[in-house]
């Protein structure tokens, strides 16, 4: 029995019985020695007794193997002694294609001599060391696993992996995504209800995916105050959306589901930002405590850094896309900037516009910026903490002489005219400091009116004293950086996630050993061919030695930023002369 290029066989024994009713033919009785089946792949050898040998040939891969045989054909033809269609393996034993005997005449003629003259040679020749084994096993362009579920248990199955799921119990956090994607592929295939017409099959697929997307959206709405659930479902909704958009067979039948999932991702993102900002608002008053830190662990920034660290750990644990992580922390950095800055420029007590507070703010911000640099978020921190950082710089720098105007204007370029006037007029000099001249304030404000104010108006932003509560950047769904690009095979956590569902009879997952291991094989513009093997060191050495020495060639690359980007753009530019793609991370935040 063959299925998907694999032959299933079982071992049988034939026992010869005496002739019955003077018949000249013998009756053969077959006994099953074992009931378990052995899986035979392309090129495997099956031997019955000591002489009769067969090779299983998969027609779909026969052409590929012919090309391999052409390489060694010249050497094999000299040693070949069998008839047409036979191949000589090591030891000179005749092997036939699966389903074709090596020849009754040849078998009867050579059976005794072969068995008596070279028994040891025959035993050694078919112990799994044929010529086919020098070629790697074929890798088919199929998913690493397939999942099936019954139509009558569809609702119970979908609820088990969405509404009834506790994210803390899931080891592989993206298990719902991969489960639902396999379910979608099953519904799109003819393995599900082969009797259905293509139109009916497409209708049922669209209906199921729309139902799944609505269930995910409902879970996000119902758990809007739970950061763990929000991060978990934001990651899964975005990953599932990517699968549906990129699958060339499913994308056209999942448009409604894609719209629902896109909205669900944005709702989860906004709700998670609100949760994190609520936590920060309880810790930020410590950021403005009137003290000088001695112990960093008990310092004024300890609670803020703890919240940021826990948030990053949550996002990484849930495998949230990196672009979503950057956008979320951009919101949190902006919130810190807004909360502290607005209290500095507001008419409140105590007055934070002093040199002492300038030094304190700079030191405390440096701790946050150091943390951001360790997390790879330095660009987001530099951008969204810029106004608070420049305000701290202004407070502790020199600002009494006319020569200071140019320095202030160049270092505090993010501050508009209203903000500069408020900081300078509220400034309370120390006993050893002179008072800020009014003409200096007027000149600094005049420069800001022609620079920072003009840029703000060009971007459509209002020139105002206080920072806006919300970061005025659109939410963007990531275009790349998804897990399917790096996950290979069936993750162990996925099998563990599905075990209870399989035991309950809700679904059945079967790995596909012949798969190439890629989850992207059905995506647009994907090359389903297996990746080439590693090149030998000699080839690499020769190529490296062929590079001409001297000064490196300079390539000028011009990148254009869209006006409504999220602030961080990853631009891929192909350099044709070196045949590689260069990914450039740009600091393209609005307002810089």
Coordinates of C-alpha atoms in Angstrom, one line a residue:
X1 CA 0.0 0.0 0.0
X2 CA 1.5 3.4 -1.0
X3 CA 0.6 6.8 0.3
X4 CA 2.5 10.1 -0.2
X5 CA 5.6 8.4 -1.6
X6 CA 5.7 5.8 1.3
X7 CA 5.1 2.1 1.0
X8 CA 3.5 0.3 3.9
X9 CA 4.3 -3.5 4.0
X10 CA 4.0 -6.3 6.5
X11 CA 6.0 -9.5 6.8
X12 CA 4.3 -12.7 5.8
X13 CA 5.4 -16.4 5.7
X14 CA 4.4 -18.9 3.1
X15 CA 4.1 -22.5 4.1
X16 CA 3.9 -25.2 1.4
X17 CA 1.2 -27.8 1.8
X18 CA 0.8 -31.2 0.1
X19 CA -1.2 -31.2 -3.2
X20 CA -5.0 -31.7 -2.8
X21 CA -7.3 -33.7 -5.1
X22 CA -4.4 -34.9 -7.3
X23 CA -3.8 -31.3 -8.3
X24 CA -0.3 -30.6 -9.7
X25 CA -0.3 -27.2 -8.1
X26 CA 0.7 -26.6 -4.5
X27 CA -1.5 -24.7 -2.1
X28 CA 0.2 -21.8 -0.3
X29 CA -1.0 -20.8 3.1
X30 CA 0.1 -17.3 4.3
X31 CA 0.6 -16.5 8.0
X32 CA 1.0 -13.0 9.3
X33 CA 4.1 -13.0 11.5
X34 CA 3.4 -9.5 12.8
X35 CA 0.6 -7.0 12.4
X36 CA 2.7 -3.8 12.6
X37 CA 3.6 -2.1 9.3
X38 CA 7.0 -1.1 8.1
X39 CA 7.3 2.2 6.2
X40 CA 9.3 2.0 3.1
X41 CA 10.6 5.2 1.4
X42 CA 11.9 5.8 -2.0
X43 CA 15.0 3.6 -2.7
X44 CA 14.5 1.2 0.1
X45 CA 15.3 -2.5 -0.5
X46 CA 12.9 -5.3 0.4
X47 CA 14.2 -8.8 0.5
X48 CA 12.1 -12.0 0.7
X49 CA 14.2 -15.0 1.7
X50 CA 17.9 -14.9 0.7
X51 CA 17.5 -14.3 -3.0
X52 CA 14.4 -12.4 -4.1
X53 CA 15.1 -8.7 -3.7
X54 CA 13.0 -5.7 -4.5
X55 CA 13.5 -2.0 -4.5
X56 CA 10.6 0.4 -3.9
X57 CA 10.6 3.2 -6.4
X58 CA 8.4 6.3 -5.9
X59 CA 7.3 7.5 -9.4
X60 CA 7.3 11.1 -8.3
X61 CA 11.0 10.9 -7.4
X62 CA 12.1 8.5 -10.0
X63 CA 13.3 11.2 -12.3
X64 CA 15.4 12.8 -9.6
X65 CA 17.1 9.5 -8.8
X66 CA 17.8 8.9 -12.5
X67 CA 19.9 12.0 -12.6
X68 CA 21.9 10.7 -9.7
X69 CA 22.4 7.3 -11.4
X70 CA 23.7 9.0 -14.5
X71 CA 26.7 10.2 -12.5
X72 CA 27.8 6.7 -11.6
X73 CA 26.5 4.9 -14.6
X74 CA 29.8 4.6 -16.4
X75 CA 31.3 2.7 -13.4
X76 CA 28.3 0.6 -12.8
X77 CA 27.9 -0.6 -16.3
X78 CA 31.3 -2.4 -16.2
X79 CA 30.2 -4.4 -13.1
X80 CA 26.7 -5.0 -14.3
X81 CA 25.8 -8.6 -15.2
X82 CA 22.0 -8.6 -14.9
X83 CA 19.4 -8.0 -17.6
X84 CA 17.8 -4.7 -18.6
X85 CA 16.1 -2.9 -15.8
X86 CA 18.3 -4.6 -13.2
X87 CA 20.8 -2.9 -11.0
X88 CA 23.9 -4.4 -9.5
X89 CA 24.5 -3.5 -5.9
X90 CA 27.6 -4.1 -3.9
X91 CA 28.3 -7.8 -3.9
X92 CA 26.7 -8.3 -7.3
X93 CA 23.2 -9.1 -6.1
X94 CA 20.3 -8.4 -8.4
X95 CA 17.7 -5.9 -7.3
X96 CA 14.4 -5.1 -9.0
X97 CA 11.9 -2.3 -8.8
X98 CA 9.1 -2.6 -6.3
X99 CA 6.3 -4.7 -7.8
X100 CA 8.6 -6.4 -10.4
X101 CA 10.4 -9.7 -9.5
X102 CA 14.0 -10.1 -10.5
X103 CA 12.9 -12.7 -13.0
X104 CA 11.5 -16.2 -12.4
X105 CA 14.1 -17.9 -14.8
X106 CA 17.0 -16.0 -13.3
X107 CA 15.8 -16.7 -9.9
X108 CA 15.3 -20.4 -10.4
X109 CA 18.6 -20.7 -12.3
X110 CA 20.7 -18.9 -9.7
X111 CA 18.8 -19.6 -6.5
X112 CA 20.8 -22.7 -5.4
X113 CA 24.2 -21.4 -6.5
X114 CA 23.6 -18.0 -5.0
X115 CA 22.6 -19.5 -1.7
X116 CA 25.3 -22.1 -1.5
X117 CA 28.3 -20.3 -3.0
X118 CA 28.1 -16.9 -1.3
X119 CA 25.7 -16.9 1.6
X120 CA 27.8 -14.5 3.7
X121 CA 28.2 -12.1 0.8
X122 CA 24.4 -12.0 0.3
X123 CA 23.7 -11.4 3.9
X124 CA 26.1 -8.5 4.1
X125 CA 25.0 -6.8 0.9
X126 CA 21.4 -5.9 2.0
X127 CA 22.0 -4.8 5.5
X128 CA 20.9 -1.3 4.6
X129 CA 24.1 -0.3 2.7
X130 CA 22.9 0.0 -0.9
X131 CA 24.0 2.7 -3.3
X132 CA 20.8 4.6 -2.7
X133 CA 21.9 5.4 0.9
X134 CA 24.7 7.7 -0.3
X135 CA 21.9 10.2 -1.3
X136 CA 20.0 12.1 1.4
X137 CA 16.3 11.2 1.9
X138 CA 13.9 13.2 -0.2
X139 CA 12.3 16.3 1.4
X140 CA 8.8 17.0 0.2
X141 CA 7.3 20.5 0.0
X142 CA 4.7 19.8 2.7
X143 CA 4.0 21.1 6.2
X144 CA 5.9 19.4 9.0
X145 CA 2.7 18.0 10.4
X146 CA -1.0 17.7 9.5
X147 CA -4.0 18.1 11.8
X148 CA -7.5 16.7 11.3
X149 CA -10.7 17.3 13.3
X150 CA -14.2 16.2 13.0
X151 CA -16.9 18.5 11.8
X152 CA -19.3 17.7 14.7
X153 CA -16.6 18.6 17.3
X154 CA -15.5 21.8 15.5
X155 CA -16.9 24.2 18.1
X156 CA -15.5 22.3 21.1
X157 CA -12.1 22.1 19.4
X158 CA -12.0 25.8 18.6
X159 CA -13.2 26.9 22.0
X160 CA -10.5 24.7 23.6
X161 CA -7.7 26.6 21.8
X162 CA -9.2 30.1 22.2
X163 CA -11.8 31.1 24.7
X164 CA -11.2 28.2 27.2
X165 CA -7.4 28.5 27.0
X166 CA -5.3 29.7 29.9
X167 CA -2.1 31.3 28.5
X168 CA -0.1 30.4 31.6
X169 CA -0.6 26.7 30.9
X170 CA 0.9 26.9 27.4
X171 CA 4.6 26.1 27.0
X172 CA 4.9 27.0 23.4
X173 CA 3.1 30.3 23.4
X174 CA 2.4 30.3 19.6
X175 CA 0.7 26.9 19.8
X176 CA -2.8 28.3 19.0
X177 CA -1.4 29.9 15.8
X178 CA 0.2 26.8 14.4
X179 CA -2.8 24.6 15.4
X180 CA -5.3 27.0 13.7
X181 CA -3.1 27.2 10.6
X182 CA -3.0 23.4 10.3
X183 CA -6.7 23.4 10.8
X184 CA -7.1 25.9 8.0
X185 CA -4.9 23.8 5.7
X186 CA -7.0 20.7 6.5
X187 CA -10.3 22.5 5.7
X188 CA -8.8 23.7 2.4
X189 CA -7.7 20.2 1.3
X190 CA -9.6 17.4 -0.2
X191 CA -8.9 15.3 2.9
X192 CA -11.8 17.1 4.4
X193 CA -15.1 15.9 2.9
X194 CA -13.8 14.7 -0.5
X195 CA -17.4 14.8 -1.7
X196 CA -17.6 18.6 -1.4
X197 CA -17.5 20.8 -4.5
X198 CA -14.8 23.4 -4.7
X199 CA -17.3 26.2 -4.1
X200 CA -18.8 24.6 -1.0
X201 CA -15.3 23.8 0.3
X202 CA -14.3 27.4 -0.1
X203 CA -17.5 28.6 1.6
X204 CA -16.9 26.3 4.6
X205 CA -13.2 27.4 4.9
X206 CA -14.2 31.1 4.9
X207 CA -16.9 30.5 7.5
X208 CA -14.6 28.6 9.8
X209 CA -11.8 31.2 9.6
X210 CA -14.2 34.1 10.2
X211 CA -15.5 32.2 13.3
X212 CA -11.9 31.7 14.6
X213 CA -11.0 35.4 14.1
X214 CA -14.2 36.5 15.9
X215 CA -13.4 34.1 18.8
X216 CA -9.9 35.6 19.1
X217 CA -11.3 39.1 19.1
X218 CA -13.8 38.2 21.8
X219 CA -11.1 36.8 24.0
X220 CA -9.0 40.0 23.7
X221 CA -12.0 42.2 24.5
X222 CA -13.0 40.1 27.5
X223 CA -9.4 40.2 29.0
X224 CA -8.6 43.8 28.3
X225 CA -7.2 44.2 31.8
X226 CA -4.9 41.2 31.9
X227 CA -1.4 42.0 30.5
X228 CA -0.5 38.3 30.2
X229 CA -3.5 37.4 28.1
X230 CA -3.2 40.5 26.0
X231 CA 0.4 39.9 25.1
X232 CA -0.3 36.2 24.4
X233 CA -3.2 36.9 22.1
X234 CA -1.6 39.9 20.4
X235 CA 1.3 37.6 19.5
X236 CA -1.0 34.8 18.3
X237 CA -3.4 37.1 16.4
X238 CA -0.6 38.8 14.5
X239 CA 1.1 35.5 13.7
X240 CA -2.1 33.9 12.5
X241 CA -2.9 37.0 10.4
X242 CA 0.5 36.7 8.8
X243 CA -0.2 33.0 7.9
X244 CA -3.6 33.8 6.4
X245 CA -2.3 36.8 4.4
X246 CA 0.7 35.0 3.0
X247 CA -0.7 31.5 2.3
X248 CA -1.3 31.6 -1.5
X249 CA -4.2 29.1 -1.3
X250 CA -6.0 30.5 1.8
X251 CA -5.5 34.2 1.5
X252 CA -8.3 34.8 -1.0
X253 CA -10.9 33.0 1.3
X254 CA -9.9 34.7 4.5
X255 CA -10.3 38.4 3.8
X256 CA -13.0 38.9 6.5
X257 CA -10.9 36.9 9.0
X258 CA -7.9 39.1 8.2
X259 CA -9.8 42.3 8.8
X260 CA -11.1 41.0 12.2
X261 CA -7.6 39.8 13.2
X262 CA -6.0 43.1 12.2
X263 CA -8.4 45.0 14.4
X264 CA -7.9 42.4 17.2
X265 CA -4.2 43.0 17.2
X266 CA -4.6 46.7 17.4
X267 CA -7.1 46.4 20.3
X268 CA -4.7 44.1 22.2
X269 CA -1.9 46.5 21.6
X270 CA -3.8 49.5 22.8
X271 CA -5.1 47.6 25.9
X272 CA -1.7 46.4 26.8
X273 CA -0.2 49.9 26.5
X274 CA -3.0 51.2 28.8
X275 CA -2.1 48.5 31.4
X276 CA 1.6 49.3 31.3
X277 CA 1.0 53.0 31.5
X278 CA -1.3 52.5 34.5
X279 CA 1.5 50.7 36.3
X280 CA 4.0 53.4 35.3
X281 CA 1.8 56.1 36.6
X282 CA 2.0 54.6 40.2
X283 CA 5.8 54.5 40.0
X284 CA 6.7 57.7 38.2
X285 CA 6.2 60.0 41.3
X286 CA 9.3 58.3 42.7
X287 CA 11.2 59.5 39.7
X288 CA 10.7 63.1 41.0
X289 CA 11.6 62.4 44.7
X290 CA 13.7 65.1 46.2
X291 CA 16.8 62.9 47.0
X292 CA 20.0 61.7 45.6
X293 CA 20.2 58.0 45.1
X294 CA 22.9 56.0 46.9
X295 CA 21.8 52.4 46.3
X296 CA 20.7 51.8 42.7
X297 CA 18.4 48.9 43.6
X298 CA 16.5 51.3 45.9
X299 CA 16.9 54.4 43.7
X300 CA 14.2 56.6 42.3
X301 CA 14.3 54.7 39.0
X302 CA 14.1 51.2 40.4
X303 CA 10.4 50.8 40.1
X304 CA 10.2 52.2 36.6
X305 CA 13.0 49.9 35.4
X306 CA 11.3 47.0 37.1
X307 CA 8.1 47.6 35.1
X308 CA 10.0 48.0 31.9
X309 CA 12.0 44.8 32.5
X310 CA 8.9 42.8 33.4
X311 CA 7.1 44.1 30.3
X312 CA 10.0 43.0 28.0
X313 CA 10.2 39.6 29.7
X314 CA 6.4 39.1 29.0
X315 CA 6.7 40.1 25.4
X316 CA 9.7 37.8 24.8
X317 CA 8.0 34.9 26.6
X318 CA 4.9 35.3 24.4
X319 CA 7.1 35.7 21.3
X320 CA 5.7 39.0 20.3
X321 CA 7.0 40.3 17.0
X322 CA 9.9 42.7 17.3
X323 CA 8.2 45.5 15.5
X324 CA 5.3 45.3 17.9
X325 CA 7.7 45.4 20.8
X326 CA 9.4 48.5 19.5
X327 CA 6.1 50.2 19.0
X328 CA 4.9 49.3 22.5
X329 CA 8.1 50.6 24.2
X330 CA 7.9 53.7 22.1
X331 CA 4.5 54.3 23.7
X332 CA 6.0 53.7 27.2
X333 CA 9.0 55.9 26.7
X334 CA 6.7 58.7 25.4
X335 CA 4.5 58.2 28.5
X336 CA 7.5 58.6 30.8
X337 CA 8.7 61.7 28.9
X338 CA 5.2 63.2 28.9
X339 CA 4.5 62.6 32.6
X340 CA 7.7 64.0 33.9
X341 CA 8.1 66.8 31.5
X342 CA 4.6 68.2 32.0
X343 CA 5.2 68.4 35.8
X344 CA 8.4 70.3 35.3
X345 CA 6.9 73.0 33.1
X346 CA 3.7 73.2 35.1
X347 CA 3.2 75.8 37.8
X348 CA 3.6 73.5 40.7
X349 CA 5.5 73.1 43.9
X350 CA 8.3 72.3 44.2
X351 CA 10.0 74.1 41.4
X352 CA 12.0 71.6 39.3
X353 CA 13.6 74.3 37.2
X354 CA 17.0 74.3 39.0
X355 CA 20.5 73.2 38.3
X356 CA 20.3 70.5 40.9
X357 CA 17.2 69.0 39.4
X358 CA 18.8 69.2 35.9
X359 CA 21.7 67.0 37.2
X360 CA 19.2 64.6 38.9
X361 CA 17.1 64.2 35.8
X362 CA 20.0 63.6 33.6
X363 CA 21.4 60.9 35.9
X364 CA 18.0 59.2 36.2
X365 CA 17.3 59.3 32.5
X366 CA 20.8 57.8 31.9
X367 CA 19.7 54.7 33.8
X368 CA 16.7 54.2 31.6
X369 CA 18.7 54.9 28.4
X370 CA 21.3 52.3 29.5
X371 CA 18.6 49.7 30.1
X372 CA 17.1 50.5 26.7
X373 CA 20.5 50.1 25.0
X374 CA 20.9 46.6 26.6
X375 CA 17.5 45.7 25.1
X376 CA 18.2 47.0 21.7
X377 CA 15.8 49.9 22.1
X378 CA 18.2 52.8 22.2
X379 CA 16.7 54.4 19.1
X380 CA 13.2 54.4 20.5
X381 CA 14.5 55.7 23.9
X382 CA 16.6 58.5 22.3
X383 CA 13.7 59.7 20.3
X384 CA 10.8 59.6 22.7
X385 CA 12.8 60.7 25.8
X386 CA 14.4 63.5 23.8
X387 CA 12.4 66.5 25.2
X388 CA 12.9 65.5 28.8
X389 CA 16.6 64.8 28.2
X390 CA 17.1 68.2 26.5
X391 CA 15.1 69.9 29.3
X392 CA 17.5 68.4 31.8
X393 CA 20.5 69.5 29.7
X394 CA 19.1 73.0 29.6
X395 CA 18.6 73.2 33.4
X396 CA 22.2 72.2 34.3
X397 CA 24.1 74.0 31.5
X398 CA 25.4 77.6 31.2
X399 CA 22.8 80.1 30.1
X400 CA 23.9 83.6 31.1
X401 CA 26.2 84.9 28.4
X402 CA 25.2 85.8 24.8
X403 CA 27.5 83.0 23.5
X404 CA 25.2 80.5 25.2
X405 CA 22.4 81.2 22.8
X406 CA 23.9 79.2 20.0
X407 CA 24.7 76.3 22.3
X408 CA 21.2 76.2 23.7
X409 CA 19.6 76.4 20.3
X410 CA 21.7 73.5 18.9
X411 CA 21.4 71.2 21.9
X412 CA 17.7 71.8 22.7
X413 CA 16.3 71.7 19.2
X414 CA 13.4 69.4 20.1
X415 CA 11.9 72.0 22.5
X416 CA 9.5 74.6 21.0
X417 CA 9.4 78.2 21.8
X418 CA 6.7 77.9 24.5
X419 CA 8.6 75.2 26.3
X420 CA 11.9 77.0 26.2
X421 CA 10.3 80.2 27.5
X422 CA 8.7 78.4 30.4
X423 CA 11.8 76.5 31.4
X424 CA 14.0 79.7 31.3
X425 CA 11.6 82.0 33.0
X426 CA 10.9 79.5 35.8
X427 CA 14.5 78.8 36.3
X428 CA 15.7 79.5 39.9
X429 CA 19.4 80.1 39.9
X430 CA 21.7 78.8 42.6
X431 CA 23.4 81.4 44.9
X432 CA 26.6 81.1 42.8
X433 CA 24.7 81.6 39.5
X434 CA 23.7 84.8 37.8
X435 CA 20.2 85.5 36.8
X436 CA 19.3 84.7 33.2
X437 CA 19.1 87.9 31.1
X438 CA 15.7 88.6 29.5
X439 CA 17.3 89.3 26.1
X440 CA 18.9 85.9 26.1
X441 CA 15.5 84.3 26.8
X442 CA 14.0 86.3 23.9
X443 CA 16.7 85.4 21.5
X444 CA 16.5 81.7 22.3
X445 CA 12.7 81.8 21.9
X446 CA 13.1 83.6 18.6
X447 CA 15.4 80.9 17.2
X448 CA 12.9 78.2 18.3
X449 CA 10.0 80.0 16.6
X450 CA 11.8 79.8 13.3
X451 CA 13.0 76.2 13.7
X452 CA 11.2 73.9 16.1
X453 CA 7.8 75.7 15.7
X454 CA 8.1 75.7 11.9
X455 CA 8.8 72.0 11.8
X456 CA 5.9 71.2 14.1
X457 CA 3.5 73.2 11.9
X458 CA 4.8 71.5 8.8
X459 CA 4.0 68.1 10.4
X460 CA 0.5 69.3 11.3
X461 CA 1.3 69.4 15.0
X462 CA 0.1 72.1 17.4
X463 CA 2.8 74.2 19.2
X464 CA 1.9 73.7 22.8
X465 CA 3.5 73.9 26.2
X466 CA 2.7 70.5 27.5
X467 CA 3.4 67.2 25.8
X468 CA 0.4 65.3 24.4
X469 CA -0.7 62.3 26.4
X470 CA -0.9 60.0 23.3
X471 CA 1.9 59.4 21.0
X472 CA 0.8 60.7 17.6
X473 CA 2.1 57.8 15.5
X474 CA -0.1 55.3 13.6
X475 CA -0.1 51.7 14.6
X476 CA 1.5 49.5 11.9
X477 CA 1.3 45.7 11.5
X478 CA 4.7 44.2 11.0
X479 CA 5.6 43.0 7.5
X480 CA 8.3 40.5 8.6
X481 CA 10.0 39.1 11.6
X482 CA 7.5 36.3 12.2
X483 CA 8.2 33.0 13.9
X484 CA 7.4 30.9 10.8
X485 CA 10.6 32.2 9.2
X486 CA 12.7 30.5 11.9
X487 CA 10.6 27.6 13.3
X488 CA 11.6 24.3 11.8
X489 CA 9.8 21.0 12.2
X490 CA 7.2 20.4 14.9
X491 CA 8.0 22.3 18.1
X492 CA 7.9 20.0 21.2
X493 CA 5.6 22.4 22.9
X494 CA 3.1 22.1 20.0
X495 CA 2.8 18.4 20.5
X496 CA 2.4 18.8 24.2
X497 CA -0.3 21.4 23.6
X498 CA -2.3 19.1 21.4
X499 CA -1.9 15.9 23.5
X500 CA -4.9 16.7 25.8
X501 CA -7.1 17.6 22.7
X502 CA -6.1 14.3 21.0
X503 CA -6.8 12.3 24.0
X504 CA -10.3 13.9 24.2
X505 CA -10.9 13.0 20.6
X506 CA -11.1 16.6 19.4
X507 CA -8.3 16.4 16.8
X508 CA -5.5 14.3 15.5
X509 CA -2.0 15.6 14.6
X510 CA 0.4 13.5 12.6
X511 CA 4.0 14.6 11.8
X512 CA 5.2 14.2 8.2
X513 CA 8.8 12.8 8.4
X514 CA 9.4 13.5 4.7
X515 CA 8.7 17.2 5.1
X516 CA 11.4 19.8 4.5
X517 CA 10.5 21.2 7.9
X518 CA 9.4 24.6 6.7
X519 CA 6.2 26.3 7.7
X520 CA 6.4 28.8 4.8
X521 CA 6.1 26.4 1.9
X522 CA 2.7 27.5 0.9
X523 CA 3.4 31.2 1.1
X524 CA 3.7 33.6 -1.8
X525 CA 7.0 33.7 -3.7
X526 CA 8.4 30.9 -1.6
X527 CA 11.0 28.5 -3.1
X528 CA 9.9 25.1 -2.0
X529 CA 13.2 23.5 -3.0
X530 CA 15.4 22.3 -0.1
X531 CA 18.2 24.6 0.7
X532 CA 21.6 23.7 -0.7
X533 CA 24.0 21.9 1.5
X534 CA 27.1 23.5 2.9
X535 CA 30.0 24.1 0.5
X536 CA 33.3 22.4 1.1
X537 CA 36.1 24.3 2.8
X538 CA 38.1 24.2 -0.3
X539 CA 35.4 25.9 -2.3
X540 CA 35.0 28.6 0.2
X541 CA 38.8 29.0 0.5
X542 CA 39.2 29.3 -3.2
X543 CA 36.4 31.9 -3.4
X544 CA 37.9 34.0 -0.5
X545 CA 41.3 33.9 -2.2
X546 CA 39.8 35.2 -5.4
X547 CA 38.6 38.5 -3.9
X548 CA 40.9 41.3 -5.2
X549 CA 42.8 43.1 -2.5
X550 CA 42.9 46.9 -2.2
X551 CA 40.4 49.5 -1.1
X552 CA 36.8 48.4 -0.7
X553 CA 34.3 49.5 -3.3
X554 CA 31.9 52.2 -2.1
X555 CA 28.2 51.9 -2.9
X556 CA 25.9 54.8 -2.4
X557 CA 22.4 53.7 -1.3
X558 CA 19.6 56.3 -1.0
X559 CA 16.6 55.4 1.2
X560 CA 13.3 57.2 1.3
X561 CA 11.1 57.4 4.3
X562 CA 7.4 57.7 4.0
X563 CA 5.7 60.6 5.8
X564 CA 3.3 58.4 7.9
X565 CA 5.7 55.7 9.1
X566 CA 5.6 54.4 12.6
X567 CA 8.9 56.0 13.3
X568 CA 11.1 53.0 12.9
X569 CA 11.7 51.6 9.4
X570 CA 13.6 48.5 8.4
X571 CA 14.5 49.0 4.8
X572 CA 15.9 46.2 2.6
X573 CA 18.1 47.3 -0.2
X574 CA 19.6 44.7 -2.6
X575 CA 23.3 45.3 -3.5
X576 CA 23.6 43.5 -6.9
X577 CA 27.4 43.5 -7.0
X578 CA 27.8 41.3 -3.9
X579 CA 24.5 39.4 -4.2
X580 CA 23.2 40.1 -0.7
X581 CA 20.5 42.0 1.0
X582 CA 21.5 44.6 3.5
X583 CA 19.0 45.4 6.2
X584 CA 19.4 48.9 7.6
X585 CA 17.8 50.0 10.8
X586 CA 17.1 53.7 10.5
X587 CA 16.2 56.2 13.1
X588 CA 13.2 57.7 11.2
X589 CA 11.0 58.9 14.0
X590 CA 8.7 61.8 13.2
X591 CA 9.8 65.2 14.3
X592 CA 13.6 64.6 14.2

